[in-house]
Structure formats: C-alpha cells, structure tokens
Coordinates of C-alpha atoms in Angstrom, one line a residue:
M1 CA -6.4 -2.5 32.9
A2 CA -6.6 0.3 35.0
E3 CA -5.1 3.0 33.3
H4 CA -7.2 5.2 30.7
F5 CA -6.0 6.7 27.6
D6 CA -6.8 9.9 25.7
V7 CA -6.4 8.0 22.3
I8 CA -6.2 4.3 21.6
I9 CA -4.8 3.8 18.2
I10 CA -5.3 -0.2 16.6
G11 CA -2.7 -0.8 14.1
T12 CA 0.7 0.8 13.6
G13 CA 1.2 0.7 10.0
A14 CA 1.2 3.7 7.2
G15 CA -2.2 5.0 8.9
G16 CA -2.0 4.2 12.8
G17 CA 2.0 4.4 13.0
T18 CA 1.9 7.8 11.3
L19 CA -1.1 9.0 13.3
A20 CA 0.7 8.0 16.5
H21 CA 3.7 10.3 15.3
A22 CA 1.4 13.2 14.7
L23 CA -0.3 13.0 18.1
A24 CA 3.0 12.3 20.4
G25 CA 4.0 15.7 20.7
S26 CA 0.6 16.7 22.2
G27 CA 1.6 15.1 25.4
K28 CA -1.7 13.4 25.6
K29 CA -1.6 9.7 26.6
I30 CA -1.5 7.4 23.6
L31 CA -1.9 3.6 23.7
L32 CA -0.8 1.9 20.2
L33 CA -2.1 -1.7 20.0
E34 CA -0.2 -4.1 17.5
R35 CA -1.4 -7.5 16.9
G36 CA 2.0 -8.6 15.8
N37 CA 5.4 -8.0 17.3
F38 CA 8.8 -6.2 15.8
L39 CA 9.9 -8.0 12.7
P40 CA 13.0 -9.9 13.2
R41 CA 16.2 -8.7 12.1
E42 CA 17.7 -11.7 10.5
T43 CA 19.6 -12.7 7.3
G44 CA 16.4 -14.4 6.2
N45 CA 15.1 -10.5 5.7
W46 CA 17.0 -10.6 2.4
D47 CA 16.7 -14.1 1.4
P48 CA 14.3 -14.8 -1.5
K49 CA 13.7 -18.2 -0.4
T50 CA 12.7 -17.1 3.2
V51 CA 10.6 -14.5 1.9
F52 CA 9.0 -15.8 -1.3
V53 CA 8.9 -19.4 -1.3
D54 CA 8.8 -20.1 2.7
G55 CA 6.5 -16.9 3.2
K56 CA 7.9 -16.5 6.7
Y57 CA 6.6 -13.1 7.0
I58 CA 3.2 -13.6 6.0
S59 CA 0.7 -14.2 8.4
K60 CA -0.9 -17.5 9.5
D61 CA -4.5 -16.2 8.9
T62 CA -7.2 -18.1 7.1
W63 CA -9.7 -16.1 4.9
F64 CA -12.3 -17.4 2.7
D65 CA -13.3 -16.2 -0.6
Q66 CA -16.8 -15.8 -1.9
D67 CA -17.4 -19.6 -2.5
G68 CA -16.3 -20.4 0.9
K69 CA -13.0 -21.6 -0.1
P70 CA -10.0 -21.0 2.5
F71 CA -7.0 -19.0 1.4
Q72 CA -3.9 -17.5 3.0
P73 CA -4.0 -13.7 2.6
Q74 CA -0.9 -11.9 1.9
V75 CA -1.0 -9.6 5.0
H76 CA 1.6 -9.0 7.4
Y77 CA 1.4 -8.3 11.4
F78 CA 4.4 -6.5 12.6
V79 CA 5.1 -3.0 14.2
G80 CA 4.9 -1.1 10.9
G81 CA 2.0 -3.1 9.3
A82 CA 2.1 -3.7 5.6
T83 CA 5.0 -1.2 5.3
K84 CA 7.6 -3.6 6.5
L85 CA 7.5 -5.5 3.4
Y86 CA 6.1 -2.8 1.0
G87 CA 8.3 -1.4 -2.0
A88 CA 8.3 2.1 -0.8
A89 CA 6.8 3.4 -3.9
L90 CA 5.1 6.8 -2.4
Y91 CA 3.0 8.1 -5.1
R92 CA 0.6 11.1 -4.7
L93 CA -2.9 10.5 -6.3
R94 CA -3.2 12.6 -9.2
P95 CA -5.6 15.7 -9.0
G96 CA -8.1 13.9 -11.5
D97 CA -8.1 10.9 -8.8
F98 CA -10.1 13.1 -6.8
T99 CA -12.8 13.6 -9.5
E100 CA -15.2 11.5 -11.0
L101 CA -13.7 9.3 -13.6
R102 CA -15.5 7.3 -16.3
H103 CA -13.9 3.7 -16.6
V104 CA -14.8 0.9 -18.8
D105 CA -16.4 -1.1 -16.3
G106 CA -18.3 2.0 -14.4
I107 CA -17.5 5.5 -12.3
S108 CA -14.8 6.0 -10.2
P109 CA -16.4 8.5 -7.7
A110 CA -15.4 12.0 -6.7
W111 CA -13.9 12.3 -3.1
P112 CA -15.6 14.7 -0.7
L113 CA -12.1 16.5 -0.5
S114 CA -10.1 17.6 -3.4
Y115 CA -6.2 17.4 -4.1
D116 CA -6.1 21.0 -2.9
D117 CA -7.2 19.9 0.4
F118 CA -4.5 17.3 0.5
E119 CA -1.8 18.9 -0.9
P120 CA -0.4 20.3 2.2
W121 CA -0.3 16.9 3.9
Y122 CA 0.9 15.3 1.2
T123 CA 4.0 17.6 1.4
Q124 CA 4.4 16.8 5.2
A125 CA 4.4 12.9 4.6
E126 CA 6.8 13.5 1.8
Q127 CA 9.1 15.2 4.5
L128 CA 8.3 12.8 7.4
Y129 CA 8.9 9.6 4.9
Q130 CA 12.1 11.3 3.3
V131 CA 10.4 10.7 -0.2
H132 CA 13.1 11.0 -3.1
G133 CA 11.8 12.3 -6.3
N134 CA 11.9 15.3 -8.9
G135 CA 8.6 17.0 -9.2
G136 CA 7.6 18.3 -12.7
E137 CA 8.8 15.3 -14.5
D138 CA 5.4 13.5 -14.7
P139 CA 2.9 15.4 -16.6
T140 CA -0.3 14.1 -14.5
E141 CA 1.2 15.3 -11.2
G142 CA -0.3 18.0 -9.3
H143 CA 1.0 21.1 -8.2
R144 CA 3.3 21.0 -4.9
S145 CA 3.8 23.5 -2.3
A146 CA 7.4 22.3 -1.8
P147 CA 10.0 20.1 -3.9
Y148 CA 10.5 16.7 -2.6
P149 CA 12.8 16.6 0.3
W150 CA 15.4 14.4 -1.3
P151 CA 16.4 14.3 -5.0
A152 CA 15.3 11.2 -7.1
V153 CA 17.3 8.3 -6.5
S154 CA 19.5 8.1 -9.7
H155 CA 19.1 5.4 -12.7
E156 CA 21.7 2.9 -13.1
P157 CA 23.1 2.7 -16.6
R158 CA 20.7 0.1 -17.8
I159 CA 17.9 2.0 -16.6
A160 CA 19.1 5.4 -18.1
E161 CA 19.3 3.7 -21.4
I162 CA 15.6 2.6 -21.3
S163 CA 14.7 6.2 -20.1
E164 CA 16.4 7.8 -22.7
G165 CA 14.9 5.2 -25.3
L166 CA 11.4 6.1 -23.9
E167 CA 12.0 9.9 -24.3
K168 CA 13.1 9.3 -28.0
G169 CA 10.1 7.4 -28.8
G170 CA 7.9 10.2 -27.6
Y171 CA 6.9 9.3 -24.1
R172 CA 7.4 10.9 -20.6
P173 CA 9.4 8.6 -18.1
F174 CA 10.0 10.0 -15.0
H175 CA 11.9 9.2 -11.6
A176 CA 9.5 7.1 -9.4
P177 CA 9.3 8.6 -5.9
C178 CA 10.8 6.3 -3.5
G179 CA 11.1 6.3 0.4
I180 CA 14.5 5.1 1.4
M181 CA 17.1 6.7 3.8
L182 CA 19.5 7.0 0.9
D183 CA 22.1 9.8 0.7
E184 CA 23.9 9.4 -2.4
A185 CA 26.1 12.6 -2.2
D186 CA 27.4 11.1 1.0
R187 CA 27.5 7.3 0.4
P188 CA 29.6 6.1 3.2
R189 CA 27.2 8.0 5.6
S190 CA 24.3 6.6 3.8
T191 CA 21.7 4.5 5.9
C192 CA 20.4 3.0 2.8
I193 CA 23.2 0.9 0.9
R194 CA 21.1 0.8 -2.2
C195 CA 20.8 -2.8 -2.5
T196 CA 18.6 -5.0 -4.4
W197 CA 16.1 -6.1 -1.9
C198 CA 14.0 -3.1 -1.4
D199 CA 10.5 -4.7 -2.7
G200 CA 8.6 -7.3 -0.8
Y201 CA 11.7 -7.8 1.5
P202 CA 12.0 -6.3 5.0
C203 CA 14.8 -4.1 5.4
L204 CA 17.8 -5.6 7.4
V205 CA 19.5 -2.2 7.9
H206 CA 16.2 -0.3 8.6
A207 CA 16.9 2.0 5.6
K208 CA 13.4 1.8 4.2
S209 CA 11.0 4.4 5.1
D210 CA 8.4 2.1 7.0
A211 CA 6.0 3.3 9.8
E212 CA 8.0 1.4 12.4
V213 CA 11.2 3.1 11.4
I214 CA 10.1 6.5 10.5
A215 CA 6.9 7.0 12.8
V216 CA 6.7 4.6 15.9
R217 CA 10.3 3.9 17.0
P218 CA 10.8 7.9 17.2
V219 CA 8.1 8.4 19.6
L220 CA 8.6 5.2 21.7
D221 CA 10.8 7.1 24.2
R222 CA 8.2 9.7 25.0
A223 CA 6.4 9.0 28.5
N224 CA 3.1 9.4 27.3
V225 CA 3.3 6.8 24.2
T226 CA 2.8 3.4 25.0
L227 CA 2.9 0.2 22.8
I228 CA 1.4 -3.1 23.3
T229 CA 2.4 -6.1 21.0
G230 CA 1.0 -9.1 20.5
A231 CA -2.5 -7.6 21.0
E232 CA -5.3 -8.6 18.9
V233 CA -8.3 -6.4 19.1
T234 CA -11.4 -8.5 18.9
K235 CA -14.1 -6.1 19.4
L236 CA -15.0 -2.7 20.3
E237 CA -17.5 -2.2 23.1
T238 CA -20.1 0.6 23.5
D239 CA -22.3 2.4 26.0
P240 CA -25.9 1.2 25.8
A241 CA -27.0 3.7 23.3
G242 CA -24.2 3.0 20.8
H243 CA -23.0 6.4 20.6
T244 CA -19.6 6.3 22.2
V245 CA -16.7 3.4 22.3
T246 CA -16.3 2.4 25.9
G247 CA -13.7 -0.5 25.7
V248 CA -11.2 -2.0 23.1
A249 CA -11.4 -5.7 23.8
V250 CA -8.2 -7.5 23.3
T251 CA -7.0 -11.2 23.2
R252 CA -2.9 -11.4 24.4
D253 CA -1.0 -14.2 25.4
G254 CA -4.1 -16.3 25.5
N255 CA -5.7 -14.0 28.1
H256 CA -8.6 -11.3 27.4
E257 CA -8.1 -7.5 28.1
V258 CA -10.4 -4.6 27.9
Y259 CA -8.6 -1.2 27.4
T260 CA -10.3 2.3 27.7
G261 CA -9.7 5.7 26.0
D262 CA -11.5 9.0 25.1
I263 CA -10.9 8.4 21.4
V264 CA -10.4 5.4 19.5
A265 CA -8.8 5.1 15.8
L266 CA -9.1 2.0 14.2
S267 CA -5.9 1.5 11.6
A268 CA -6.0 -2.3 11.3
G269 CA -6.2 -2.3 7.2
A270 CA -8.8 -2.3 4.9
A271 CA -10.4 -5.9 5.5
N272 CA -9.3 -6.2 9.4
S273 CA -10.9 -2.6 10.4
A274 CA -14.0 -3.8 8.6
K275 CA -13.7 -7.2 10.6
I276 CA -13.4 -5.4 14.0
L277 CA -16.4 -3.2 13.2
L278 CA -18.6 -6.1 12.0
N279 CA -17.7 -8.1 14.8
S280 CA -18.8 -5.5 17.2
A281 CA -22.4 -5.7 16.4
S282 CA -24.5 -4.9 19.5
D283 CA -28.5 -4.2 20.2
A284 CA -27.7 -0.6 19.4
H285 CA -25.6 -1.7 16.2
P286 CA -27.4 -4.7 15.0
H287 CA -25.5 -4.9 11.6
G288 CA -21.9 -4.0 13.0
L289 CA -20.6 -0.7 14.7
A290 CA -20.8 2.3 12.6
N291 CA -22.7 0.3 9.8
G292 CA -26.2 1.8 9.8
S293 CA -25.6 2.8 6.0
D294 CA -24.9 -1.0 5.4
Q295 CA -21.4 0.5 3.7
V296 CA -18.8 -1.3 6.2
G297 CA -16.9 -4.2 4.3
R298 CA -18.3 -2.9 0.9
N299 CA -16.5 -1.3 -1.8
Y300 CA -13.2 -3.3 -1.4
M301 CA -10.4 -2.5 -3.8
F302 CA -6.9 -3.6 -4.1
H303 CA -5.8 -2.6 -7.8
N304 CA -5.9 -4.6 -11.0
C305 CA -2.2 -5.6 -11.2
L306 CA 0.1 -7.4 -13.1
A307 CA 4.0 -7.9 -12.6
V308 CA 5.9 -8.3 -15.9
V309 CA 9.4 -9.4 -17.0
A310 CA 10.8 -8.1 -20.2
L311 CA 14.0 -9.9 -21.5
S312 CA 16.5 -8.2 -23.5
K313 CA 19.7 -9.3 -25.4
E314 CA 21.7 -6.6 -23.1
R315 CA 22.4 -7.8 -19.6
N316 CA 20.7 -5.7 -17.2
D317 CA 23.2 -5.6 -14.3
T318 CA 21.0 -3.0 -12.3
V319 CA 20.9 -3.5 -8.4
F320 CA 18.2 -1.1 -7.4
Q321 CA 15.7 -1.0 -10.2
K322 CA 12.8 0.9 -8.8
T323 CA 13.4 4.1 -10.3
L324 CA 11.5 4.7 -13.3
G325 CA 7.9 5.1 -13.7
I326 CA 5.4 5.9 -17.0
N327 CA 2.0 7.6 -16.8
D328 CA 1.4 8.3 -20.2
F329 CA -1.4 5.9 -20.1
Y330 CA -2.8 7.0 -16.6
F331 CA -5.8 8.8 -17.8
A332 CA -7.5 8.8 -21.4
T333 CA -5.6 9.2 -24.5
K334 CA -6.4 10.4 -27.9
D335 CA -6.1 6.6 -28.7
Y336 CA -8.4 5.1 -25.8
D337 CA -11.2 6.5 -24.1
Y338 CA -10.4 5.3 -20.6
P339 CA -7.9 5.5 -17.8
A340 CA -5.2 2.5 -18.3
G341 CA -3.0 3.0 -15.3
N342 CA 0.6 3.7 -14.0
I343 CA 3.7 1.5 -15.5
Q344 CA 6.7 1.5 -12.7
M345 CA 9.6 -0.8 -12.2
I346 CA 9.8 -3.1 -9.4
G347 CA 12.8 -4.7 -7.6
K348 CA 15.2 -7.1 -10.0
S349 CA 14.5 -10.6 -10.6
N350 CA 16.8 -13.0 -9.1
A351 CA 17.4 -16.6 -10.0
E352 CA 16.3 -17.9 -6.6
A353 CA 12.9 -16.3 -6.7
M354 CA 12.5 -17.1 -10.1
R355 CA 12.7 -21.1 -9.8
G356 CA 9.0 -21.2 -9.2
E357 CA 8.5 -20.1 -12.7
K358 CA 11.2 -21.9 -14.5
P359 CA 9.0 -23.8 -17.3
K360 CA 7.5 -20.4 -18.5
L361 CA 10.8 -18.5 -18.3
T362 CA 13.1 -21.0 -19.6
R363 CA 10.5 -21.7 -22.4
L364 CA 11.8 -18.4 -24.2
S365 CA 15.5 -19.4 -24.3
P366 CA 15.9 -22.7 -23.1
E367 CA 19.6 -22.8 -23.8
W368 CA 19.7 -20.0 -20.9
S369 CA 20.3 -21.2 -17.3
L370 CA 18.0 -19.1 -14.5
T371 CA 21.0 -17.1 -13.7
D372 CA 21.1 -16.1 -17.4
V373 CA 17.5 -15.2 -17.8
A374 CA 17.9 -12.9 -14.4
R375 CA 20.8 -11.2 -15.6
H376 CA 18.9 -10.3 -18.6
A377 CA 15.4 -9.5 -17.1
V378 CA 13.8 -6.1 -16.6
D379 CA 10.8 -6.1 -14.5
F380 CA 7.7 -3.8 -14.3
W381 CA 4.7 -3.6 -12.2
L382 CA 1.1 -2.2 -13.9
T383 CA -1.6 -0.9 -11.9
T384 CA -4.8 -0.3 -13.3
E385 CA -7.8 1.0 -11.1
D386 CA -10.2 -0.8 -9.4
L387 CA -13.6 0.2 -8.9
P388 CA -15.4 0.6 -5.8
V389 CA -18.2 -2.0 -6.3
S390 CA -20.7 -2.7 -3.6
S391 CA -20.5 -6.4 -4.0
N392 CA -16.8 -6.6 -3.4
R393 CA -17.4 -6.9 0.4
V394 CA -15.7 -8.1 3.4
T395 CA -18.1 -10.1 5.5
T396 CA -17.5 -12.2 8.9
D397 CA -19.1 -15.5 9.8
S398 CA -20.4 -16.4 13.3
D399 CA -16.7 -17.3 14.2
G400 CA -15.6 -13.7 13.2
N401 CA -13.9 -15.2 10.4
V402 CA -13.2 -12.9 7.1
H403 CA -15.1 -13.8 3.9
L404 CA -13.8 -11.6 1.0
A405 CA -16.2 -11.6 -2.2
Y406 CA -14.3 -10.1 -5.0
T407 CA -14.6 -9.7 -8.7
A408 CA -11.8 -7.7 -10.6
T409 CA -12.9 -4.7 -12.6
N410 CA -11.5 -3.0 -15.7
N411 CA -9.8 -6.0 -17.1
E412 CA -9.9 -4.5 -20.5
E413 CA -8.1 -1.3 -19.2
A414 CA -5.6 -3.6 -17.8
G415 CA -5.2 -5.5 -21.1
R416 CA -4.8 -2.3 -22.6
L417 CA -1.9 -1.2 -20.5
Y418 CA 0.0 -4.4 -21.0
D419 CA -0.5 -3.7 -24.6
E420 CA 1.0 -0.6 -24.3
L421 CA 4.0 -1.8 -22.2
K422 CA 4.7 -4.5 -24.8
K423 CA 4.7 -1.5 -27.6
I424 CA 7.0 0.9 -25.8
M425 CA 9.4 -1.9 -25.3
N426 CA 10.3 -1.6 -28.9
H427 CA 12.2 1.7 -28.0
T428 CA 14.3 0.1 -25.4
G429 CA 15.8 -2.7 -27.1
M430 CA 13.4 -5.4 -26.1
A431 CA 11.0 -7.0 -28.5
E432 CA 7.4 -7.1 -27.4
H433 CA 7.3 -11.1 -27.8
H434 CA 10.0 -11.3 -24.9
V435 CA 7.5 -9.5 -22.5
L436 CA 5.6 -11.8 -20.4
G437 CA 3.5 -12.0 -17.1
K438 CA 5.3 -13.3 -14.0
N439 CA 3.2 -14.7 -10.9
F440 CA 5.8 -13.0 -8.3
Y441 CA 6.5 -16.3 -6.9
M442 CA 3.4 -16.9 -4.7
N443 CA 2.0 -20.1 -4.0
M444 CA -1.4 -18.9 -3.3
S445 CA -4.7 -17.9 -4.6
I446 CA -4.4 -14.8 -7.0
P447 CA -5.8 -12.3 -7.1
V448 CA -8.1 -12.6 -4.1
A449 CA -5.0 -13.2 -1.7
G450 CA -2.9 -10.5 -3.2
C451 CA -4.4 -7.7 -0.8
A452 CA -1.2 -5.5 -0.2
H453 CA -3.2 -2.5 -1.9
Q454 CA -6.5 -3.2 0.0
A455 CA -8.7 -0.1 0.5
G456 CA -12.5 1.0 0.5
T457 CA -14.2 -0.7 3.2
C458 CA -15.2 2.3 5.4
R459 CA -15.6 5.0 2.9
F460 CA -15.6 8.7 3.9
G461 CA -18.3 11.1 2.7
T462 CA -20.7 14.0 3.5
D463 CA -23.8 11.7 3.5
P464 CA -24.1 9.2 6.3
A465 CA -26.4 7.1 4.0
T466 CA -23.9 6.3 1.6
S467 CA -20.6 6.5 3.8
V468 CA -19.3 5.3 7.1
L469 CA -17.1 8.2 8.1
D470 CA -17.2 12.0 7.6
V471 CA -14.3 14.2 6.2
N472 CA -12.3 13.8 9.3
C473 CA -12.6 10.2 9.2
K474 CA -14.9 10.0 12.4
A475 CA -17.6 7.4 12.3
H476 CA -20.9 9.3 11.6
E477 CA -22.6 7.2 14.2
L478 CA -20.2 7.4 16.9
D479 CA -18.6 10.4 19.1
N480 CA -15.2 8.9 19.5
L481 CA -14.6 6.3 16.7
Y482 CA -12.1 7.3 13.9
V483 CA -11.0 4.7 11.0
V484 CA -7.6 5.9 10.1
D485 CA -6.3 3.5 7.3
T486 CA -6.7 3.0 3.7
S487 CA -10.5 1.8 4.7
F488 CA -11.5 5.6 4.1
F489 CA -10.9 5.6 0.4
P490 CA -13.9 6.3 -1.7
S491 CA -11.5 5.1 -5.0
I492 CA -8.1 3.9 -5.1
G493 CA -6.7 5.8 -8.3
A494 CA -3.8 3.5 -10.1
V495 CA -1.0 4.2 -7.9
N496 CA 0.5 2.9 -4.5
P497 CA -1.6 4.0 -1.7
A498 CA 0.7 4.2 0.9
L499 CA 1.6 8.0 0.9
T500 CA -2.2 8.8 0.8
A501 CA -2.7 7.0 3.8
M502 CA 0.2 8.5 5.5
A503 CA -0.8 12.1 4.6
N504 CA -4.4 11.7 5.7
A505 CA -3.2 10.2 9.2
L506 CA -1.4 13.7 9.5
R507 CA -4.5 15.4 8.5
V508 CA -6.3 13.8 10.9
G509 CA -3.9 14.0 13.7
E510 CA -4.2 18.0 13.4
H511 CA -7.7 17.4 13.7
L512 CA -7.4 15.2 16.9
T513 CA -4.9 17.6 18.3
R514 CA -7.4 20.2 18.3
R515 CA -10.2 18.1 19.7
L516 CA -8.1 16.8 22.4
T517 CA -6.7 20.6 23.4
A518 CA -9.9 22.5 22.9

C-alpha cells in the first residue's frame, strides 16, 4: 500500500481503540488494523445457546498448552476486541496494587509508576466510558480527582436485601463500577434498557461501554482515521539495525500486504502481542522483536477466578445483577496474612445456560426444575491475584502458533476467598452449603483457555534488562514501537483490568500526541 501513516495501531480493543480515540483529534494520519470484523447485530447476541453453548463469537484459533495439547482459547476478534463480550466491570486498581505485595506464593512487584500517576487517567477513562459508581463506599479504593460521571446503578430488591444483610454483618459492600449507557433518571430515553445480558454477551442495542461503541465508531468519520478489518498482522519488519519498525506485514483476504507508519502501536492482547513480537525475529533481534531482555511472552497472568452460584429459599427475580462488590478481603486482614481478592456479582443465571451443569445443580434440590434453580440463584465472581511468574509464558513454534505454559498461583488465597464468601452468605439468607462452583458453561480446557483477563507479557519498567517497555510503553530497543494493551502490566491486582488498559491508553496517547507534534 503506497499510503504512509503517522501512526499504525494494531488492535481495536480497550488499549488500541482507546488510543485511536485519544489520537484522532491530533489530525495525524492514523491506521487501525483489526484482525476481525464488526460483530454482527443479531438476535443471537442475547441467546445463551448461541453465546455459551455454540460459542459463536469465540475465535477459531487453536493454541497449545505446555504439554503440546491443542485447545480453543476464549478470545474474540472483532472491532472493539475483547470488550465486545466483557462484563463492563470497570474497576480502578487499588493504590496498594501499585506497590510490592506479599502473597502466599510469592511477591507481586511494584509498578514503576504509582496510583497517583494513573489517577488523572483513570478519571478521564471513567468519563469517556461513562462509568457508573459511588466513590467512597469501598474502603480499599484510592482518592479520586473527580466523582464518577454517572451515579451507581441501583440495586434491585433482592440485591438490596443482600447488601443490607452484609452491612448488618459488619461488612462493607459497595456499588460495583459499571460501564453502561444507562440513564435511570430518564429511562424512556436511556440507551441501555437494563437487561440481563450484560455479562459475556454482545450488546444488541450498543448500550455497553465497549471500545467499538465508545472509542472507535465516534472517530471513523474523521478524514485522518482509517480502519481496515479482516487484517491479521503476522510480522513487524525493521531496518537492518533493528532500531525502527519499517513495515507491518498483514494477511488479508488471502493476500500479503505491508503498511508503513512513523509510529507503530501494538495492541493485540497480551498473548497475541507477544506472538507478533516473537514471530518478528530477525538477525538484529534473533529471539524476537524487543526481546533482548528475554521477557517477551513471560509473566503471563490472567487471574485466579471462580464463578459461584448461591441458592436461597427466596426467589431472585433480579434482572441486572452486576451491582454489588465486596473488597473486605482484598488485602491482608487481622485473620489472614495475605490478600484474598475481590468478590463481585455477575450476570444472572438462566435455565438455558445452566443445562451444561444440570447434574451438579439439581443434585442439591432434585425436585426443582432448572428454571426453578435459576429463579433462586444468586451469582458471584471471585478474583484472586495471579502472580507474574517467568515460566508462565507465551512462546511460538516454527509455524508461528501460540504455546501457552501456565500454572496457577495463590490457590490457597483463592480457597480462602471462597470460604469467606460462604461465611458471609449466612448474613444474606443463604446457607454456606448452598454455595457451589459453576463452570460458566464452557466446554473447553479451563483454566488455560479462560484468558479474558490476560496480562503481563511485555511488562514496562525502568531497567531494560528486566522489562520490555519503558514507562511510556515504548519498547526499550526500538525507536518507534509501543505496546498499548494489558501486556504492559507488571502485576494484575485482583480487579478487572479493562479500565487500567483504557487509562493507560489515554496516558500514552498524550505522550504520542506531544511526540507527533513536537
């Protein structure tokens, strides 16, 4: 392609899409390369069978685990990236997450920047992604320079009862931060209809604050922004010295194409960004592009998570369930020396999706139908921090395929968090023996395939010997290559990583704007 761009962004998710939005106003020529296409709007968007049983929106990729066994990863290639099917839980990392933390299985390292450095960008990201929340309710949260732009999404009656029960039990539940385009004060004009499909489903009415709707679509009418879909980046080419990326090699419609730009921002997701760098090995970079430190692909993290269903005698007629969070066990307590993690609510169970777990769920109450079980279910998501371990890594084989070696960390802490959840249920009218794990209806290898929160494969830092990127997310070894997705995380904390990726993209966007206009 003859046209030359000022910036090429590879990927349109929380990192790449937000970066494009941040740079669009500069007037510089920006090219967005997206491997997928626009996710189709169809009734299947809100159909549990289509989404969970058939897995229609999951990629057809094949990755390999550390034993060489193939599996289908839970990744999504669309304009908007993984945010098209995320739960829109937009949490800030806690101030303590930016510091060194001691865990049962090792150390979570400090970041080269602090919470204070990120706070203004968190505020901007919350404004851009229309986050609903109530600042000050959660005792673990950091200071904020501005309130949430929208009030917290209200609790429905059953969730309000649970919250009140927890408060009476001495806990500190809070309204979970959520990125949806809901105006509860003017429901007739609200884009969001407050349905039950806001977790793991695409939004049929484009009311979820995903990167396509919020960041990409609004800039596509600008003359300086070009989006090319169906474009899978296979390699980054450099000058002979290996100091500058000179071409982005793409496969599109069976053809080989090369695009050129002054600055290249890689935002393909932690695994695929590492894959592209490793597959870009050359004489100047024999172990992979930007990999002189041997850190590209290492320190892969994706959280130690558990989906849980609690069954109560009372019906749970909640429609939009994702309004409650609990961080009482996020850091060490007087009863436990280590951080256990975050508890939040997830999308409401339904009979159609539960069919994959029929034997386990109906064993508790065999006289109930699945519909009755779903009516009485209250659903939680437990997240414990996963440590950056060098041997948990992405590598590629001679054909360029992803191999993912991974062993979970902090299982004891995750077990502690599950035990705490069962205890606190006693304050909500649900006995702890009616709390059990659920597999989220996915017929695939878990945990290695469950890579929704993947992070850490190109960590940023001040020492080129132990990191891939500098504090502005520029590769130490190249003059014009940036990695702007969750790859840069030195640690992952125990809350959803999307807002941090968005905030960082805005931060890097300001840096690049200054560089481009200097």
